[in-house]
Amino acid sequence: MKSLWNDKEASEYKSDLALRVYTSRLLGRDKSLVLHGGGNTSVKIKVKNILGKEEDILYVKGSGWDLETIEEAGFSPVRLDKSIELSNLEKLSDPQMVNELKTAMTNYGSPAPSVETILHAIIPFKYVDHTHADALVSITNTPDGEKFIREIYGKKVIVIPYLMPGFDLARYCAVEFKKSMNKDIIGMALLKHGMFSFGDTAKESYERQIQLIDMADKFLESRKALNLSYAASKKPVEFNREEISVLRKNISKAAGSPMILFSDTNNKSLHFANDKNISKISQQGPATPDHIIRTKRLPAIGHDVAAYVDDYKKYFERNAPKARDKKTMLDAAPKLVIDKKLGIISTGKSIKDAMIVSEIYDHTIDIIYRAEILGGYRALDEFDLFEMEYWDLEQAKLKKSGSAPVMQGEIVLVTGAASGIGKSCVDAFLKNGACVVGIDINPDITTIYKKEEYLGIVCDITDEASIEKVLNQAVLKFGGLDAIVLNAGIFPKSMPIAAMDISTWNKVMQINLTANVELLKLAHPLLKNSPKYGRVVIIGSKNVAAPGPGASAYSASKAALNQLARVAALEWGKDGIRINSIHPNAVFDTGIWTDEVLQSRAKSYGLTVDEYKKNNVLSTEVTSHDVARLAVEMCGPAFAKTTGSNVPVDGGNERVI
Ligand code: ZN
């Protein structure tokens, strides 16, 4: 491990706080030191207050900030005197501590200071750096952990036994620090937790942290436990989509809301899931308290998914009596599942949350194997785990979280999603918190959104094998399917029946009708297992109720699709699946309606373009966003008791009314 300090780079950070930002980011760059909001740093600065009086202010990392991307605003200014005085109290509950620290801030708009603030305050150095380095927890989560640490560091660090983060830990460290501090000491090693380093300058404190962790790395290297390799698996991943959707349904039920399940099928996770000792090594809890906050307890093991679900029930029963009330147990759903075929399946209320759990566990696997080499992985005991899971502060966080977006944790498939109404639907569902799988024959589909919530796949919907692939990918990335928007369709050029070209007719039927039957058939097992029950939204057409001459193939295909929807509503009602149709008309903000086409059409009716666009009962323009808004609504609570309905979005059409 090398210091990333660069004099030229550092010279651009002028103030003490700016340098604090610089070295915090250097720490954040290395994921083996800090992961997703883990770790924290601080600096003590003299500041003149509004009355002209000088005060010592502790700028400590605020909650919600990541060291890698932190800015000056991410540090909470807390009065140092009060923070130190608090450490002299005999007792202070953690919620009280949070209150005292918040009210000791000098800027009400700053984020809440870290729960480790008092720890930073009691260390009498200007700069303090704290990480939850993989190397340190690998070494200390072992039977001889403390012995190893004393062997590695000698007189360089103060050793602190495991205590839950919060007031008790801070108080313990304050006493130990006063007792043991001398000129040789450059850090404080917290067993099964992490490392503190300190110094008079940003560089000194940062480089001491690197030096200390490098010593841990060297120790691991000497035991051949630093860089581990995982054998590549030769077999392609095979799995049963429906089983995963059942698992998701059960976990969602336990969590109290729809959950995303993300499968990481890399070599490391598959190697781990197939380890012959998996039931032992996977059951001993997270590597650091910080990881518990993110992952909760590691779940019961599933050699296959069905077995997992059974074990999970036992897990729930075992822990339920300890919960303070029924409500808190709702969040006790497992955060990840270990599966022989899929490796690690992580869960979250959003794909981002699930991927954080996934990355944390990726590091945990390294930590477990290293610890096994050093004598056996021994994480926190049952009591410590439980205490951490039901920590007052964690419970407070749960209660605070406000109302979620209407499609939070749900997965929607949109066909014909690269443009027009389809693209607007993708947009609207993403904005309402859903994960979206967009499919289209247009290759642009893969790149229209660059975010984890979106999965764009090139797909010819008339090809069954391609649809199978899409559903597999959707389940691997998100865990299931809650809703489908059947939007893909073609509108051939005007053709009277007397001059019908049958191959055109067949093509329209194949894309607008038959492909949808196939997709519905394959998706039904997934929709059936949707935690909030499946939904299908069909983008129909005004032509169903009011066809036009020259459009027989299109009108007939949409009318048949409408009949298909009605039959599906009847057949799938017992599964709770709702199928509703939207009938748009004159939606002109789509690819086919160029200015030129619009002008010529308007002219043929003797209207201006504007008059032509608003040629409906309400004299209003209908856009693809209006259609998309209704599609989202049809998947939400407003349509919870409605199936088989037909709703126009056309500004009012005299022939339909
Ligand atoms: Zn910590």
JSON list of C-alpha atoms in Angstrom, two decimals, residues 260-401:
[
{"chain": "A", "resi": 260, "resn": "ILE", "atom": "CA", "xyz": [-34.50, -5.60, -5.73]},
{"chain": "A", "resi": 261, "resn": "LEU", "atom": "CA", "xyz": [-32.35, -8.75, -5.90]},
{"chain": "A", "resi": 262, "resn": "PHE", "atom": "CA", "xyz": [-29.01, -8.35, -7.64]},
{"chain": "A", "resi": 263, "resn": "SER", "atom": "CA", "xyz": [-27.05, -11.49, -8.57]},
{"chain": "A", "resi": 264, "resn": "ASP", "atom": "CA", "xyz": [-23.28, -11.25, -8.78]},
{"chain": "A", "resi": 265, "resn": "THR", "atom": "CA", "xyz": [-22.15, -14.35, -10.63]},
{"chain": "A", "resi": 266, "resn": "ASN", "atom": "CA", "xyz": [-18.42, -13.58, -10.70]},
{"chain": "A", "resi": 267, "resn": "ASN", "atom": "CA", "xyz": [-15.74, -16.20, -10.01]},
{"chain": "A", "resi": 268, "resn": "LYS", "atom": "CA", "xyz": [-15.18, -15.10, -6.44]},
{"chain": "A", "resi": 269, "resn": "SER", "atom": "CA", "xyz": [-18.82, -15.30, -5.37]},
{"chain": "A", "resi": 270, "resn": "LEU", "atom": "CA", "xyz": [-19.36, -18.64, -7.15]},
{"chain": "A", "resi": 271, "resn": "HIS", "atom": "CA", "xyz": [-16.19, -20.06, -5.57]},
{"chain": "A", "resi": 272, "resn": "PHE", "atom": "CA", "xyz": [-17.41, -18.93, -2.16]},
{"chain": "A", "resi": 273, "resn": "ALA", "atom": "CA", "xyz": [-20.97, -20.23, -2.61]},
{"chain": "A", "resi": 274, "resn": "ASN", "atom": "CA", "xyz": [-19.60, -23.64, -3.58]},
{"chain": "A", "resi": 275, "resn": "ASP", "atom": "CA", "xyz": [-17.02, -23.85, -0.78]},
{"chain": "A", "resi": 276, "resn": "LYS", "atom": "CA", "xyz": [-17.43, -27.11, 1.11]},
{"chain": "A", "resi": 277, "resn": "ASN", "atom": "CA", "xyz": [-17.26, -25.17, 4.40]},
{"chain": "A", "resi": 278, "resn": "ILE", "atom": "CA", "xyz": [-19.76, -22.56, 3.31]},
{"chain": "A", "resi": 279, "resn": "SER", "atom": "CA", "xyz": [-22.31, -23.28, 5.99]},
{"chain": "A", "resi": 280, "resn": "LYS", "atom": "CA", "xyz": [-19.66, -22.57, 8.63]},
{"chain": "A", "resi": 281, "resn": "ILE", "atom": "CA", "xyz": [-17.70, -19.68, 7.16]},
{"chain": "A", "resi": 282, "resn": "SER", "atom": "CA", "xyz": [-20.70, -17.74, 5.90]},
{"chain": "A", "resi": 283, "resn": "GLN", "atom": "CA", "xyz": [-22.58, -17.79, 9.20]},
{"chain": "A", "resi": 284, "resn": "GLN", "atom": "CA", "xyz": [-20.38, -15.78, 11.47]},
{"chain": "A", "resi": 285, "resn": "GLY", "atom": "CA", "xyz": [-21.50, -12.26, 10.83]},
{"chain": "A", "resi": 286, "resn": "PRO", "atom": "CA", "xyz": [-20.12, -9.20, 9.08]},
{"chain": "A", "resi": 287, "resn": "ALA", "atom": "CA", "xyz": [-16.50, -8.15, 9.32]},
{"chain": "A", "resi": 288, "resn": "THR", "atom": "CA", "xyz": [-16.98, -4.73, 10.93]},
{"chain": "A", "resi": 289, "resn": "PRO", "atom": "CA", "xyz": [-19.83, -2.95, 12.68]},
{"chain": "A", "resi": 290, "resn": "ASP", "atom": "CA", "xyz": [-19.92, -0.56, 9.75]},
{"chain": "A", "resi": 291, "resn": "HIS", "atom": "CA", "xyz": [-20.81, -3.46, 7.47]},
{"chain": "A", "resi": 292, "resn": "ILE", "atom": "CA", "xyz": [-23.60, -4.57, 9.78]},
{"chain": "A", "resi": 293, "resn": "ILE", "atom": "CA", "xyz": [-25.30, -1.24, 9.31]},
{"chain": "A", "resi": 294, "resn": "ARG", "atom": "CA", "xyz": [-25.24, -1.79, 5.56]},
{"chain": "A", "resi": 295, "resn": "THR", "atom": "CA", "xyz": [-25.89, -5.50, 5.32]},
{"chain": "A", "resi": 296, "resn": "LYS", "atom": "CA", "xyz": [-27.62, -6.35, 8.61]},
{"chain": "A", "resi": 297, "resn": "ARG", "atom": "CA", "xyz": [-26.93, -9.92, 9.52]},
{"chain": "A", "resi": 298, "resn": "LEU", "atom": "CA", "xyz": [-25.65, -12.32, 6.94]},
{"chain": "A", "resi": 299, "resn": "PRO", "atom": "CA", "xyz": [-28.58, -14.48, 6.05]},
{"chain": "A", "resi": 300, "resn": "ALA", "atom": "CA", "xyz": [-29.22, -18.14, 6.35]},
{"chain": "A", "resi": 301, "resn": "ILE", "atom": "CA", "xyz": [-27.46, -20.06, 3.69]},
{"chain": "A", "resi": 302, "resn": "GLY", "atom": "CA", "xyz": [-29.15, -21.42, 0.61]},
{"chain": "A", "resi": 303, "resn": "HIS", "atom": "CA", "xyz": [-27.43, -24.22, -1.25]},
{"chain": "A", "resi": 304, "resn": "ASP", "atom": "CA", "xyz": [-30.34, -23.84, -3.54]},
{"chain": "A", "resi": 305, "resn": "VAL", "atom": "CA", "xyz": [-33.00, -21.23, -3.34]},
{"chain": "A", "resi": 306, "resn": "ALA", "atom": "CA", "xyz": [-35.76, -23.46, -2.01]},
{"chain": "A", "resi": 307, "resn": "ALA", "atom": "CA", "xyz": [-33.60, -24.57, 0.92]},
{"chain": "A", "resi": 308, "resn": "TYR", "atom": "CA", "xyz": [-32.71, -20.99, 1.60]},
{"chain": "A", "resi": 309, "resn": "VAL", "atom": "CA", "xyz": [-36.33, -19.94, 1.94]},
{"chain": "A", "resi": 310, "resn": "ASP", "atom": "CA", "xyz": [-36.79, -22.64, 4.55]},
{"chain": "A", "resi": 311, "resn": "ASP", "atom": "CA", "xyz": [-33.72, -21.60, 6.50]},
{"chain": "A", "resi": 312, "resn": "TYR", "atom": "CA", "xyz": [-34.85, -18.03, 6.31]},
{"chain": "A", "resi": 313, "resn": "LYS", "atom": "CA", "xyz": [-38.07, -18.89, 8.14]},
{"chain": "A", "resi": 314, "resn": "LYS", "atom": "CA", "xyz": [-35.99, -20.40, 10.95]},
{"chain": "A", "resi": 315, "resn": "TYR", "atom": "CA", "xyz": [-33.83, -17.29, 11.04]},
{"chain": "A", "resi": 316, "resn": "PHE", "atom": "CA", "xyz": [-36.92, -15.15, 11.40]},
{"chain": "A", "resi": 317, "resn": "GLU", "atom": "CA", "xyz": [-38.37, -17.28, 14.19]},
{"chain": "A", "resi": 318, "resn": "ARG", "atom": "CA", "xyz": [-35.08, -17.35, 16.04]},
{"chain": "A", "resi": 319, "resn": "ASN", "atom": "CA", "xyz": [-34.74, -13.58, 16.07]},
{"chain": "A", "resi": 320, "resn": "ALA", "atom": "CA", "xyz": [-38.34, -12.48, 16.38]},
{"chain": "A", "resi": 321, "resn": "PRO", "atom": "CA", "xyz": [-38.59, -12.76, 20.20]},
{"chain": "A", "resi": 322, "resn": "LYS", "atom": "CA", "xyz": [-35.56, -10.50, 20.61]},
{"chain": "A", "resi": 323, "resn": "ALA", "atom": "CA", "xyz": [-37.03, -7.69, 18.56]},
{"chain": "A", "resi": 324, "resn": "ARG", "atom": "CA", "xyz": [-38.28, -4.74, 20.51]},
{"chain": "A", "resi": 325, "resn": "ASP", "atom": "CA", "xyz": [-41.52, -4.69, 18.62]},
{"chain": "A", "resi": 326, "resn": "LYS", "atom": "CA", "xyz": [-43.01, -6.28, 15.56]},
{"chain": "A", "resi": 327, "resn": "LYS", "atom": "CA", "xyz": [-42.34, -3.22, 13.44]},
{"chain": "A", "resi": 328, "resn": "THR", "atom": "CA", "xyz": [-38.58, -3.37, 13.77]},
{"chain": "A", "resi": 329, "resn": "MET", "atom": "CA", "xyz": [-38.57, -6.99, 12.67]},
{"chain": "A", "resi": 330, "resn": "LEU", "atom": "CA", "xyz": [-39.93, -5.92, 9.31]},
{"chain": "A", "resi": 331, "resn": "ASP", "atom": "CA", "xyz": [-36.52, -4.60, 8.46]},
{"chain": "A", "resi": 332, "resn": "ALA", "atom": "CA", "xyz": [-34.88, -7.84, 9.54]},
{"chain": "A", "resi": 333, "resn": "ALA", "atom": "CA", "xyz": [-35.21, -9.30, 6.04]},
{"chain": "A", "resi": 334, "resn": "PRO", "atom": "CA", "xyz": [-31.87, -10.79, 5.01]},
{"chain": "A", "resi": 335, "resn": "LYS", "atom": "CA", "xyz": [-29.67, -8.55, 2.92]},
{"chain": "A", "resi": 336, "resn": "LEU", "atom": "CA", "xyz": [-28.07, -11.29, 0.90]},
{"chain": "A", "resi": 337, "resn": "VAL", "atom": "CA", "xyz": [-28.49, -14.87, -0.17]},
{"chain": "A", "resi": 338, "resn": "ILE", "atom": "CA", "xyz": [-25.76, -17.31, -1.06]},
{"chain": "A", "resi": 339, "resn": "ASP", "atom": "CA", "xyz": [-26.69, -19.55, -3.95]},
{"chain": "A", "resi": 340, "resn": "LYS", "atom": "CA", "xyz": [-24.66, -22.32, -5.55]},
{"chain": "A", "resi": 341, "resn": "LYS", "atom": "CA", "xyz": [-25.71, -21.43, -9.08]},
{"chain": "A", "resi": 342, "resn": "LEU", "atom": "CA", "xyz": [-25.81, -17.67, -8.86]},
{"chain": "A", "resi": 343, "resn": "GLY", "atom": "CA", "xyz": [-23.14, -16.91, -6.25]},
{"chain": "A", "resi": 344, "resn": "ILE", "atom": "CA", "xyz": [-24.09, -13.91, -4.14]},
{"chain": "A", "resi": 345, "resn": "ILE", "atom": "CA", "xyz": [-27.59, -12.45, -4.46]},
{"chain": "A", "resi": 346, "resn": "SER", "atom": "CA", "xyz": [-27.78, -9.12, -2.66]},
{"chain": "A", "resi": 347, "resn": "THR", "atom": "CA", "xyz": [-30.96, -7.24, -1.86]},
{"chain": "A", "resi": 348, "resn": "GLY", "atom": "CA", "xyz": [-32.01, -3.63, -1.37]},
{"chain": "A", "resi": 349, "resn": "LYS", "atom": "CA", "xyz": [-34.92, -1.24, -1.66]},
{"chain": "A", "resi": 350, "resn": "SER", "atom": "CA", "xyz": [-33.18, 0.05, -4.78]},
{"chain": "A", "resi": 351, "resn": "ILE", "atom": "CA", "xyz": [-30.58, -1.40, -7.15]},
{"chain": "A", "resi": 352, "resn": "LYS", "atom": "CA", "xyz": [-28.04, 1.04, -5.67]},
{"chain": "A", "resi": 353, "resn": "ASP", "atom": "CA", "xyz": [-28.62, -0.31, -2.16]},
{"chain": "A", "resi": 354, "resn": "ALA", "atom": "CA", "xyz": [-28.38, -3.89, -3.42]},
{"chain": "A", "resi": 355, "resn": "MET", "atom": "CA", "xyz": [-25.11, -3.15, -5.22]},
{"chain": "A", "resi": 356, "resn": "ILE", "atom": "CA", "xyz": [-23.62, -1.59, -2.08]},
{"chain": "A", "resi": 357, "resn": "VAL", "atom": "CA", "xyz": [-24.41, -4.80, -0.18]},
{"chain": "A", "resi": 358, "resn": "SER", "atom": "CA", "xyz": [-22.87, -6.74, -3.07]},
{"chain": "A", "resi": 359, "resn": "GLU", "atom": "CA", "xyz": [-19.63, -4.75, -2.99]},
{"chain": "A", "resi": 360, "resn": "ILE", "atom": "CA", "xyz": [-19.35, -4.98, 0.79]},
{"chain": "A", "resi": 361, "resn": "TYR", "atom": "CA", "xyz": [-19.76, -8.73, 0.60]},
{"chain": "A", "resi": 362, "resn": "ASP", "atom": "CA", "xyz": [-17.21, -8.95, -2.18]},
{"chain": "A", "resi": 363, "resn": "HIS", "atom": "CA", "xyz": [-14.70, -7.50, 0.30]},
{"chain": "A", "resi": 364, "resn": "THR", "atom": "CA", "xyz": [-16.07, -9.70, 3.09]},
{"chain": "A", "resi": 365, "resn": "ILE", "atom": "CA", "xyz": [-15.27, -12.85, 1.11]},
{"chain": "A", "resi": 366, "resn": "ASP", "atom": "CA", "xyz": [-11.59, -11.78, 0.93]},
{"chain": "A", "resi": 367, "resn": "ILE", "atom": "CA", "xyz": [-11.63, -10.99, 4.63]},
{"chain": "A", "resi": 368, "resn": "ILE", "atom": "CA", "xyz": [-13.14, -14.38, 5.49]},
{"chain": "A", "resi": 369, "resn": "TYR", "atom": "CA", "xyz": [-10.60, -16.35, 3.43]},
{"chain": "A", "resi": 370, "resn": "ARG", "atom": "CA", "xyz": [-7.67, -14.36, 4.81]},
{"chain": "A", "resi": 371, "resn": "ALA", "atom": "CA", "xyz": [-8.90, -14.91, 8.35]},
{"chain": "A", "resi": 372, "resn": "GLU", "atom": "CA", "xyz": [-9.34, -18.61, 7.61]},
{"chain": "A", "resi": 373, "resn": "ILE", "atom": "CA", "xyz": [-5.66, -18.77, 6.62]},
{"chain": "A", "resi": 374, "resn": "LEU", "atom": "CA", "xyz": [-4.74, -17.00, 9.86]},
{"chain": "A", "resi": 375, "resn": "GLY", "atom": "CA", "xyz": [-6.55, -19.53, 12.03]},
{"chain": "A", "resi": 376, "resn": "GLY", "atom": "CA", "xyz": [-10.28, -19.12, 11.37]},
{"chain": "A", "resi": 377, "resn": "TYR", "atom": "CA", "xyz": [-12.78, -16.36, 10.74]},
{"chain": "A", "resi": 378, "resn": "ARG", "atom": "CA", "xyz": [-14.34, -15.19, 14.02]},
{"chain": "A", "resi": 379, "resn": "ALA", "atom": "CA", "xyz": [-16.63, -12.23, 13.60]},
{"chain": "A", "resi": 380, "resn": "LEU", "atom": "CA", "xyz": [-18.68, -10.48, 16.26]},
{"chain": "A", "resi": 381, "resn": "ASP", "atom": "CA", "xyz": [-20.67, -12.72, 18.54]},
{"chain": "A", "resi": 382, "resn": "GLU", "atom": "CA", "xyz": [-24.43, -13.11, 18.50]},
{"chain": "A", "resi": 383, "resn": "PHE", "atom": "CA", "xyz": [-24.98, -10.50, 21.18]},
{"chain": "A", "resi": 384, "resn": "ASP", "atom": "CA", "xyz": [-22.83, -7.83, 19.51]},
{"chain": "A", "resi": 385, "resn": "LEU", "atom": "CA", "xyz": [-24.56, -8.47, 16.22]},
{"chain": "A", "resi": 386, "resn": "PHE", "atom": "CA", "xyz": [-27.98, -8.14, 17.70]},
{"chain": "A", "resi": 387, "resn": "GLU", "atom": "CA", "xyz": [-27.07, -5.04, 19.66]},
{"chain": "A", "resi": 388, "resn": "MET", "atom": "CA", "xyz": [-25.78, -3.42, 16.49]},
{"chain": "A", "resi": 389, "resn": "GLU", "atom": "CA", "xyz": [-28.75, -4.41, 14.37]},
{"chain": "A", "resi": 390, "resn": "TYR", "atom": "CA", "xyz": [-31.20, -2.94, 16.83]},
{"chain": "A", "resi": 391, "resn": "TRP", "atom": "CA", "xyz": [-29.09, 0.06, 17.67]},
{"chain": "A", "resi": 392, "resn": "ASP", "atom": "CA", "xyz": [-31.18, 3.08, 18.74]},
{"chain": "A", "resi": 393, "resn": "LEU", "atom": "CA", "xyz": [-29.62, 5.16, 15.99]},
{"chain": "A", "resi": 394, "resn": "GLU", "atom": "CA", "xyz": [-30.38, 2.62, 13.30]},
{"chain": "A", "resi": 395, "resn": "GLN", "atom": "CA", "xyz": [-33.97, 2.42, 14.47]},
{"chain": "A", "resi": 396, "resn": "ALA", "atom": "CA", "xyz": [-34.24, 6.20, 14.42]},
{"chain": "A", "resi": 397, "resn": "LYS", "atom": "CA", "xyz": [-33.01, 6.19, 10.83]},
{"chain": "A", "resi": 398, "resn": "LEU", "atom": "CA", "xyz": [-35.65, 3.64, 9.85]},
{"chain": "A", "resi": 399, "resn": "LYS", "atom": "CA", "xyz": [-38.45, 5.65, 11.36]},
{"chain": "A", "resi": 400, "resn": "LYS", "atom": "CA", "xyz": [-37.29, 8.84, 9.69]},
{"chain": "A", "resi": 401, "resn": "SER", "atom": "CA", "xyz": [-37.33, 7.60, 6.12]}
]
